Each structure stands twice: as C-alpha cells, then as structure tokens.
PDB file of C-alpha atoms and ligand atoms in Angstrom:
ATOM      1  CA  MET V 172      55.165 112.769 125.213  1.00  0.00           C
ATOM      2  CA  TRP V 173      56.115 110.534 122.310  1.00  0.00           C
ATOM      3  CA  ILE V 174      59.872 110.290 122.115  1.00  0.00           C
ATOM      4  CA  VAL V 175      62.156 108.393 119.765  1.00  0.00           C
ATOM      5  CA  PHE V 176      65.622 107.551 121.071  1.00  0.00           C
ATOM      6  CA  ILE V 177      68.304 106.833 118.454  1.00  0.00           C
ATOM      7  CA  GLY V 178      71.830 105.775 119.402  1.00  0.00           C
ATOM      8  CA  PRO V 179      74.595 103.262 118.676  1.00  0.00           C
ATOM      9  CA  PRO V 180      74.859  99.991 120.586  1.00  0.00           C
ATOM     10  CA  GLY V 181      76.917 100.140 123.778  1.00  0.00           C
ATOM     11  CA  ALA V 182      76.757 103.922 124.212  1.00  0.00           C
ATOM     12  CA  GLY V 183      74.589 104.001 127.331  1.00  0.00           C
ATOM     13  CA  LYS V 184      71.379 104.600 125.405  1.00  0.00           C
ATOM     14  CA  GLY V 185      69.451 101.930 127.318  1.00  0.00           C
ATOM     15  CA  THR V 186      70.269 103.452 130.701  1.00  0.00           C
ATOM     16  CA  GLN V 187      69.487 107.011 129.645  1.00  0.00           C
ATOM     17  CA  SER V 188      66.280 106.118 127.836  1.00  0.00           C
ATOM     18  CA  ARG V 189      64.984 104.096 130.813  1.00  0.00           C
ATOM     19  CA  ARG V 190      65.728 106.985 133.164  1.00  0.00           C
ATOM     20  CA  LEU V 191      63.977 109.458 130.867  1.00  0.00           C
ATOM     21  CA  ALA V 192      60.898 107.241 130.557  1.00  0.00           C
ATOM     22  CA  GLN V 193      60.770 106.891 134.328  1.00  0.00           C
ATOM     23  CA  THR V 194      61.128 110.638 134.840  1.00  0.00           C
ATOM     24  CA  LEU V 195      58.325 111.338 132.369  1.00  0.00           C
ATOM     25  CA  GLY V 196      56.129 108.536 133.712  1.00  0.00           C
ATOM     26  CA  ILE V 197      55.747 106.887 130.321  1.00  0.00           C
ATOM     27  CA  PRO V 198      56.534 103.286 129.286  1.00  0.00           C
ATOM     28  CA  HIS V 199      59.953 102.448 127.860  1.00  0.00           C
ATOM     29  CA  LEU V 200      59.321 100.320 124.792  1.00  0.00           C
ATOM     30  CA  SER V 201      62.216  98.377 123.323  1.00  0.00           C
ATOM     31  CA  THR V 202      61.314  96.348 120.242  1.00  0.00           C
ATOM     32  CA  GLY V 203      64.457  94.265 120.897  1.00  0.00           C
ATOM     33  CA  ASP V 204      63.037  93.293 124.327  1.00  0.00           C
ATOM     34  CA  MET V 205      59.595  92.591 122.857  1.00  0.00           C
ATOM     35  CA  LEU V 206      61.009  90.390 120.112  1.00  0.00           C
ATOM     36  CA  ARG V 207      63.208  88.494 122.592  1.00  0.00           C
ATOM     37  CA  GLN V 208      60.126  87.920 124.716  1.00  0.00           C
ATOM     38  CA  ALA V 209      58.193  86.633 121.686  1.00  0.00           C
ATOM     39  CA  ILE V 210      61.035  84.189 121.018  1.00  0.00           C
ATOM     40  CA  ALA V 211      61.034  83.048 124.655  1.00  0.00           C
ATOM     41  CA  GLU V 212      57.272  82.452 124.432  1.00  0.00           C
ATOM     42  CA  GLY V 213      57.724  80.538 121.190  1.00  0.00           C
ATOM     43  CA  ASN V 214      54.749  82.300 119.579  1.00  0.00           C
ATOM     44  CA  PRO V 215      54.399  82.787 115.779  1.00  0.00           C
ATOM     45  CA  VAL V 216      56.045  86.214 115.831  1.00  0.00           C
ATOM     46  CA  GLY V 217      58.920  84.799 117.860  1.00  0.00           C
ATOM     47  CA  LYS V 218      59.405  82.000 115.370  1.00  0.00           C
ATOM     48  CA  ILE V 219      59.741  84.471 112.497  1.00  0.00           C
ATOM     49  CA  ALA V 220      61.929  86.903 114.458  1.00  0.00           C
ATOM     50  CA  GLN V 221      64.335  84.254 115.687  1.00  0.00           C
ATOM     51  CA  SER V 222      66.088  83.496 112.416  1.00  0.00           C
ATOM     52  CA  TYR V 223      66.640  87.178 111.606  1.00  0.00           C
ATOM     53  CA  MET V 224      67.893  88.111 115.047  1.00  0.00           C
ATOM     54  CA  LYS V 225      70.234  85.150 115.282  1.00  0.00           C
ATOM     55  CA  SER V 226      71.994  86.183 112.089  1.00  0.00           C
ATOM     56  CA  GLY V 227      72.143  89.837 113.151  1.00  0.00           C
ATOM     57  CA  HIS V 228      69.597  91.059 110.592  1.00  0.00           C
ATOM     58  CA  LEU V 229      66.654  93.347 111.116  1.00  0.00           C
ATOM     59  CA  VAL V 230      63.313  91.667 111.603  1.00  0.00           C
ATOM     60  CA  PRO V 231      61.030  92.554 108.628  1.00  0.00           C
ATOM     61  CA  ASP V 232      59.043  95.775 109.055  1.00  0.00           C
ATOM     62  CA  PRO V 233      55.539  94.223 109.018  1.00  0.00           C
ATOM     63  CA  VAL V 234      56.449  91.936 111.928  1.00  0.00           C
ATOM     64  CA  THR V 235      58.137  94.621 114.017  1.00  0.00           C
ATOM     65  CA  ILE V 236      55.396  97.168 113.324  1.00  0.00           C
ATOM     66  CA  GLN V 237      52.682  94.678 114.292  1.00  0.00           C
ATOM     67  CA  VAL V 238      54.405  93.846 117.575  1.00  0.00           C
ATOM     68  CA  LEU V 239      54.868  97.509 118.395  1.00  0.00           C
ATOM     69  CA  CYS V 240      51.329  98.607 117.486  1.00  0.00           C
ATOM     70  CA  GLU V 241      49.813  95.821 119.586  1.00  0.00           C
ATOM     71  CA  ARG V 242      51.836  97.021 122.545  1.00  0.00           C
ATOM     72  CA  LEU V 243      50.840 100.654 121.881  1.00  0.00           C
ATOM     73  CA  SER V 244      47.161  99.746 122.085  1.00  0.00           C
ATOM     74  CA  GLN V 245      47.566  98.923 125.787  1.00  0.00           C
ATOM     75  CA  ALA V 246      46.282 101.459 128.285  1.00  0.00           C
ATOM     76  CA  ASP V 247      49.651 102.412 129.784  1.00  0.00           C
ATOM     77  CA  CYS V 248      50.609 103.952 126.424  1.00  0.00           C
ATOM     78  CA  ASN V 249      47.692 106.396 126.453  1.00  0.00           C
ATOM     79  CA  SER V 250      49.714 109.495 127.201  1.00  0.00           C
ATOM     80  CA  GLY V 251      52.996 108.708 125.492  1.00  0.00           C
ATOM     81  CA  THR V 252      55.858 106.321 125.126  1.00  0.00           C
ATOM     82  CA  LEU V 253      59.593 106.298 124.839  1.00  0.00           C
ATOM     83  CA  PHE V 254      60.749 104.260 121.838  1.00  0.00           C
ATOM     84  CA  ASP V 255      64.139 102.585 122.236  1.00  0.00           C
ATOM     85  CA  GLY V 256      65.413 100.755 119.161  1.00  0.00           C
ATOM     86  CA  PHE V 257      62.379 101.700 117.061  1.00  0.00           C
ATOM     87  CA  PRO V 258      62.082 102.950 114.373  1.00  0.00           C
ATOM     88  CA  ARG V 259      65.112 101.465 112.668  1.00  0.00           C
ATOM     89  CA  THR V 260      63.932 101.985 109.073  1.00  0.00           C
ATOM     90  CA  LEU V 261      62.079 104.728 107.216  1.00  0.00           C
ATOM     91  CA  GLY V 262      59.173 102.331 106.728  1.00  0.00           C
ATOM     92  CA  GLN V 263      58.907 101.949 110.493  1.00  0.00           C
ATOM     93  CA  ALA V 264      59.142 105.715 111.039  1.00  0.00           C
ATOM     94  CA  ARG V 265      56.311 106.308 108.569  1.00  0.00           C
ATOM     95  CA  ALA V 266      54.220 103.510 110.072  1.00  0.00           C
ATOM     96  CA  LEU V 267      54.662 105.046 113.519  1.00  0.00           C
ATOM     97  CA  ASP V 268      53.595 108.476 112.245  1.00  0.00           C
ATOM     98  CA  ASP V 269      50.510 106.981 110.569  1.00  0.00           C
ATOM     99  CA  TYR V 270      49.577 105.035 113.673  1.00  0.00           C
ATOM    100  CA  LEU V 271      49.954 108.049 115.962  1.00  0.00           C
ATOM    101  CA  ALA V 272      48.093 110.327 113.516  1.00  0.00           C
ATOM    102  CA  LYS V 273      45.067 108.032 113.751  1.00  0.00           C
ATOM    103  CA  ARG V 274      45.118 108.626 117.491  1.00  0.00           C
ATOM    104  CA  GLY V 275      45.496 112.380 117.009  1.00  0.00           C
ATOM    105  CA  GLU V 276      49.060 112.201 118.276  1.00  0.00           C
ATOM    106  CA  ALA V 277      52.536 112.729 116.818  1.00  0.00           C
ATOM    107  CA  VAL V 278      56.184 112.169 117.704  1.00  0.00           C
ATOM    108  CA  ASP V 279      57.281 115.111 119.874  1.00  0.00           C
ATOM    109  CA  ALA V 280      61.036 114.631 119.709  1.00  0.00           C
ATOM    110  CA  ALA V 281      63.726 112.368 118.301  1.00  0.00           C
ATOM    111  CA  LEU V 282      66.925 112.233 120.346  1.00  0.00           C
ATOM    112  CA  ASP V 283      70.055 111.453 118.371  1.00  0.00           C
ATOM    113  CA  PHE V 284      72.415 110.142 121.012  1.00  0.00           C
ATOM    114  CA  ARG V 285      75.983 110.621 119.715  1.00  0.00           C
ATOM    115  CA  VAL V 286      79.181 109.051 120.947  1.00  0.00           C
ATOM    116  CA  PRO V 287      82.349 109.291 118.794  1.00  0.00           C
ATOM    117  CA  GLU V 288      83.481 105.988 117.322  1.00  0.00           C
ATOM    118  CA  ASP V 289      86.871 106.032 119.109  1.00  0.00           C
ATOM    119  CA  HIS V 290      85.218 106.701 122.433  1.00  0.00           C
ATOM    120  CA  LEU V 291      82.839 103.785 121.949  1.00  0.00           C
ATOM    121  CA  VAL V 292      85.687 101.455 120.986  1.00  0.00           C
ATOM    122  CA  ALA V 293      87.668 102.425 124.107  1.00  0.00           C
ATOM    123  CA  ARG V 294      84.629 102.076 126.336  1.00  0.00           C
ATOM    124  CA  LEU V 295      83.560  98.686 125.023  1.00  0.00           C
ATOM    125  CA  ALA V 296      87.087  97.279 124.763  1.00  0.00           C
ATOM    126  CA  ASN V 297      87.422  97.915 128.508  1.00  0.00           C
ATOM    127  CA  ARG V 298      84.379  95.729 129.082  1.00  0.00           C
ATOM    128  CA  GLY V 299      86.361  92.882 127.502  1.00  0.00           C
ATOM    129  CA  ARG V 300      83.489  90.801 126.166  1.00  0.00           C
ATOM    130  CA  GLY V 301      84.151  88.358 123.333  1.00  0.00           C
ATOM    131  CA  ASP V 302      82.045  90.312 120.833  1.00  0.00           C
ATOM    132  CA  ASP V 303      83.696  93.592 121.811  1.00  0.00           C
ATOM    133  CA  HIS V 304      86.769  93.257 119.625  1.00  0.00           C
ATOM    134  CA  PRO V 305      87.639  96.750 118.270  1.00  0.00           C
ATOM    135  CA  ASP V 306      87.121  95.683 114.646  1.00  0.00           C
ATOM    136  CA  THR V 307      83.713  94.244 115.491  1.00  0.00           C
ATOM    137  CA  ILE V 308      82.756  97.377 117.399  1.00  0.00           C
ATOM    138  CA  ARG V 309      83.845  99.582 114.492  1.00  0.00           C
ATOM    139  CA  ARG V 310      81.863  97.498 112.012  1.00  0.00           C
ATOM    140  CA  ARG V 311      78.730  97.587 114.196  1.00  0.00           C
ATOM    141  CA  PHE V 312      79.144 101.349 114.553  1.00  0.00           C
ATOM    142  CA  ARG V 313      79.466 101.916 110.775  1.00  0.00           C
ATOM    143  CA  ASP V 314      76.467  99.657 110.100  1.00  0.00           C
ATOM    144  CA  PHE V 315      74.508 101.608 112.651  1.00  0.00           C
ATOM    145  CA  GLU V 316      75.469 104.959 111.109  1.00  0.00           C
ATOM    146  CA  ALA V 317      74.545 103.877 107.599  1.00  0.00           C
ATOM    147  CA  LEU V 318      71.239 102.507 108.797  1.00  0.00           C
ATOM    148  CA  THR V 319      70.198 105.467 110.892  1.00  0.00           C
ATOM    149  CA  LYS V 320      71.283 108.277 108.545  1.00  0.00           C
ATOM    150  CA  PRO V 321      67.976 108.343 106.633  1.00  0.00           C
ATOM    151  CA  LEU V 322      66.055 108.197 109.912  1.00  0.00           C
ATOM    152  CA  ILE V 323      67.985 111.088 111.355  1.00  0.00           C
ATOM    153  CA  GLU V 324      67.339 113.101 108.194  1.00  0.00           C
ATOM    154  CA  TYR V 325      63.655 112.174 108.362  1.00  0.00           C
ATOM    155  CA  TYR V 326      63.284 113.639 111.856  1.00  0.00           C
ATOM    156  CA  GLU V 327      65.582 116.571 111.086  1.00  0.00           C
ATOM    157  CA  ARG V 328      63.359 117.611 108.163  1.00  0.00           C
ATOM    158  CA  ARG V 329      60.393 117.655 110.531  1.00  0.00           C
ATOM    159  CA  GLY V 330      62.275 119.826 113.026  1.00  0.00           C
ATOM    160  CA  LEU V 331      62.066 117.120 115.686  1.00  0.00           C
ATOM    161  CA  LEU V 332      65.727 116.154 115.970  1.00  0.00           C
ATOM    162  CA  HIS V 333      67.846 116.919 119.033  1.00  0.00           C
ATOM    163  CA  VAL V 334      71.498 115.904 118.933  1.00  0.00           C
ATOM    164  CA  ILE V 335      72.680 114.789 122.373  1.00  0.00           C
ATOM    165  CA  ASN V 336      76.362 114.561 123.245  1.00  0.00           C
ATOM    166  CA  GLY V 337      76.558 111.126 124.896  1.00  0.00           C
ATOM    167  CA  VAL V 338      80.049 111.591 126.357  1.00  0.00           C
ATOM    168  CA  GLY V 339      80.187 112.347 130.074  1.00  0.00           C
ATOM    169  CA  THR V 340      78.861 111.084 133.368  1.00  0.00           C
ATOM    170  CA  MET V 341      75.391 109.590 133.536  1.00  0.00           C
ATOM    171  CA  ASP V 342      74.067 112.755 135.192  1.00  0.00           C
ATOM    172  CA  GLU V 343      75.757 115.102 132.735  1.00  0.00           C
ATOM    173  CA  VAL V 344      74.272 113.287 129.756  1.00  0.00           C
ATOM    174  CA  PHE V 345      70.852 113.094 131.378  1.00  0.00           C
ATOM    175  CA  GLY V 346      71.006 116.843 132.075  1.00  0.00           C
ATOM    176  CA  ARG V 347      71.609 117.483 128.359  1.00  0.00           C
ATOM    177  CA  ILE V 348      68.609 115.352 127.436  1.00  0.00           C
ATOM    178  CA  MET V 349      66.338 117.221 129.847  1.00  0.00           C
ATOM    179  CA  ALA V 350      67.649 120.582 128.579  1.00  0.00           C
ATOM    180  CA  ALA V 351      67.084 119.571 124.937  1.00  0.00           C
ATOM    181  CA  LEU V 352      63.491 118.650 125.758  1.00  0.00           C
ATOM    182  CA  LYS V 353      63.122 121.862 127.797  1.00  0.00           C
ATOM    183  CA  LEU V 354      62.162 119.869 130.847  1.00  0.00           C
ATOM    184  CA  ASP V 355      63.083 120.754 134.402  1.00  0.00           C
ATOM    185  CA  GLN V 356      65.234 118.293 136.303  1.00  0.00           C
ATOM    186  CA  PRO V 357      63.453 116.842 139.308  1.00  0.00           C
ATOM    187  CA  PRO V 358      65.291 117.661 142.557  1.00  0.00           C
ATOM    188  CA  ALA V 359      67.972 115.055 143.342  1.00  0.00           C
TER     189      ALA V 359
HETATM  190  P1  AMP X  72      68.243  95.614 120.237  1.00  0.00           P
HETATM  191  O1  AMP X  72      67.924  94.956 121.536  1.00  0.00           O
HETATM  192  O2  AMP X  72      67.499  96.896 120.029  1.00  0.00           O
HETATM  193  O3  AMP X  72      69.714  95.774 119.990  1.00  0.00           O
HETATM  194  O4  AMP X  72      67.715  94.626 119.087  1.00  0.00           O
HETATM  195  C1  AMP X  72      68.185  93.316 118.964  1.00  0.00           C
HETATM  196  C2  AMP X  72      67.746  92.731 117.619  1.00  0.00           C
HETATM  197  O5  AMP X  72      66.329  92.712 117.539  1.00  0.00           O
HETATM  198  C3  AMP X  72      68.190  93.529 116.386  1.00  0.00           C
HETATM  199  O6  AMP X  72      69.488  93.187 115.975  1.00  0.00           O
HETATM  200  C4  AMP X  72      67.134  93.116 115.369  1.00  0.00           C
HETATM  201  O7  AMP X  72      67.396  91.825 114.860  1.00  0.00           O
HETATM  202  C5  AMP X  72      65.886  93.036 116.221  1.00  0.00           C
HETATM  203  N1  AMP X  72      65.170  94.335 116.287  1.00  0.00           N
HETATM  204  C6  AMP X  72      64.990  95.117 117.369  1.00  0.00           C
HETATM  205  N2  AMP X  72      64.305  96.228 117.064  1.00  0.00           N
HETATM  206  C7  AMP X  72      64.055  96.155 115.726  1.00  0.00           C
HETATM  207  C8  AMP X  72      63.398  97.012 114.811  1.00  0.00           C
HETATM  208  N3  AMP X  72      62.891  98.195 115.172  1.00  0.00           N
HETATM  209  N4  AMP X  72      63.345  96.607 113.508  1.00  0.00           N
HETATM  210  C9  AMP X  72      63.858  95.431 113.119  1.00  0.00           C
HETATM  211  N5  AMP X  72      64.510  94.582 113.926  1.00  0.00           N
HETATM  212  C10 AMP X  72      64.610  94.934 115.236  1.00  0.00           C
END
C-alpha cells in the first residue's frame, strides 16, 4: 500500500504513522528525517537543505523530490511505503503521482490526521519546551493548515482522503486508522 499521512506538528502523527507502517510491513519514509541525515552527512543535498530548514522554510521541491525518489528506488519500497511529511506542496503531490504511475502504482489513501487547535495547544504546553509557547503553537498550526489545504483538496477530489480524529488514546486513534483503511487489527 502507498499511504500519505498528513497531520499538524506535535499531534502524535509520527507515532501513529510508524505503527501503521510496521503493521503493514512497509517502510516509514519521513523526508524530514532524510533531509536531516543529508545535513549530518554534509553532502550536496544537505548543504542546500540546511539553510531552508534552519529558517523554518520548506526545502525547494526539486531537492525534496529527488531525495524521496532516490529512496523509493530501493528494494524495500517495492510493495509500498508510508509517507510522513511528504508531500507538503501540490508540486510534490503531482511528482509523487507521476513517479508512482511510471511504476504502475498509485497512492491508495491519504490520511488527514486532525487534532483541534485548542487541544494541540494544551497538549504541547504541558510538554513545556521552549518552542511550545501557545502563540508559537497557534502560529505553526495556522501555517500548517494554510499549507495543507490544497493538498487535502487534491486527495479529496481523487476520493482518497480519510479524515482521522486524532484525539484519544494511542490505541483508539490507531483503531480509527485501521477502520478507515478497512484493515483488520492484528490480535493484541
Ligand atoms: P519534519 O521533520 O517533517 O517536521 O520536517 C522538518 C523540516 O524539513 C521542515 O520544516 C522543512 O524545512 C523540511 N522538510 C521536510 N519534509 C519536507 C517536504 N516534503 N518538503 C519541503 N521541506 C520539507
């Protein structure tokens, strides 16, 4: 299965998407992780990505798409992948569709992981990190919403979108994801 996971920062998306990838036996691909690794290696991609990431901007599409497609050409991605943090722009969504089409594949589902703004603020404020000031959280949330709206519409138009209520225990939320994908839960 080829699954796109969309959700705001700090909402538990990383945990849920890793668990889903593990359950399905497909790799969990986070472009954020890949770009951080490129920076750590100091390779040309890392050098370009660094300045954008440091200032909180998106890395340009051609760079991100190249990094992702190289990773997708590896054998462990033969039967599907869970995308976490990609696509973030319409250009990336289209590039992913084109790439998969050449392989005779297509995105099977896009999960829109929703947590209300107030809930996210309360949850992150409890964590008490320096960058978790309520105003900062609210701004990040609004930026995220504005950025992902066209993406969500893109997948909605294709009938691939599943809205997941991200409020609840880890197991409750995971159960909703499995139900949306019409997958059976493995026995506990
Ligand atoms: P993340 O770990 O997904 O929160 O990503 C951390 C940072 O990496 C983002 O703020 C961007 O600068 C960059 N990044 C990750 N994924 C993408 C992407 N799909 N497109 C552009 N930039 C990205």
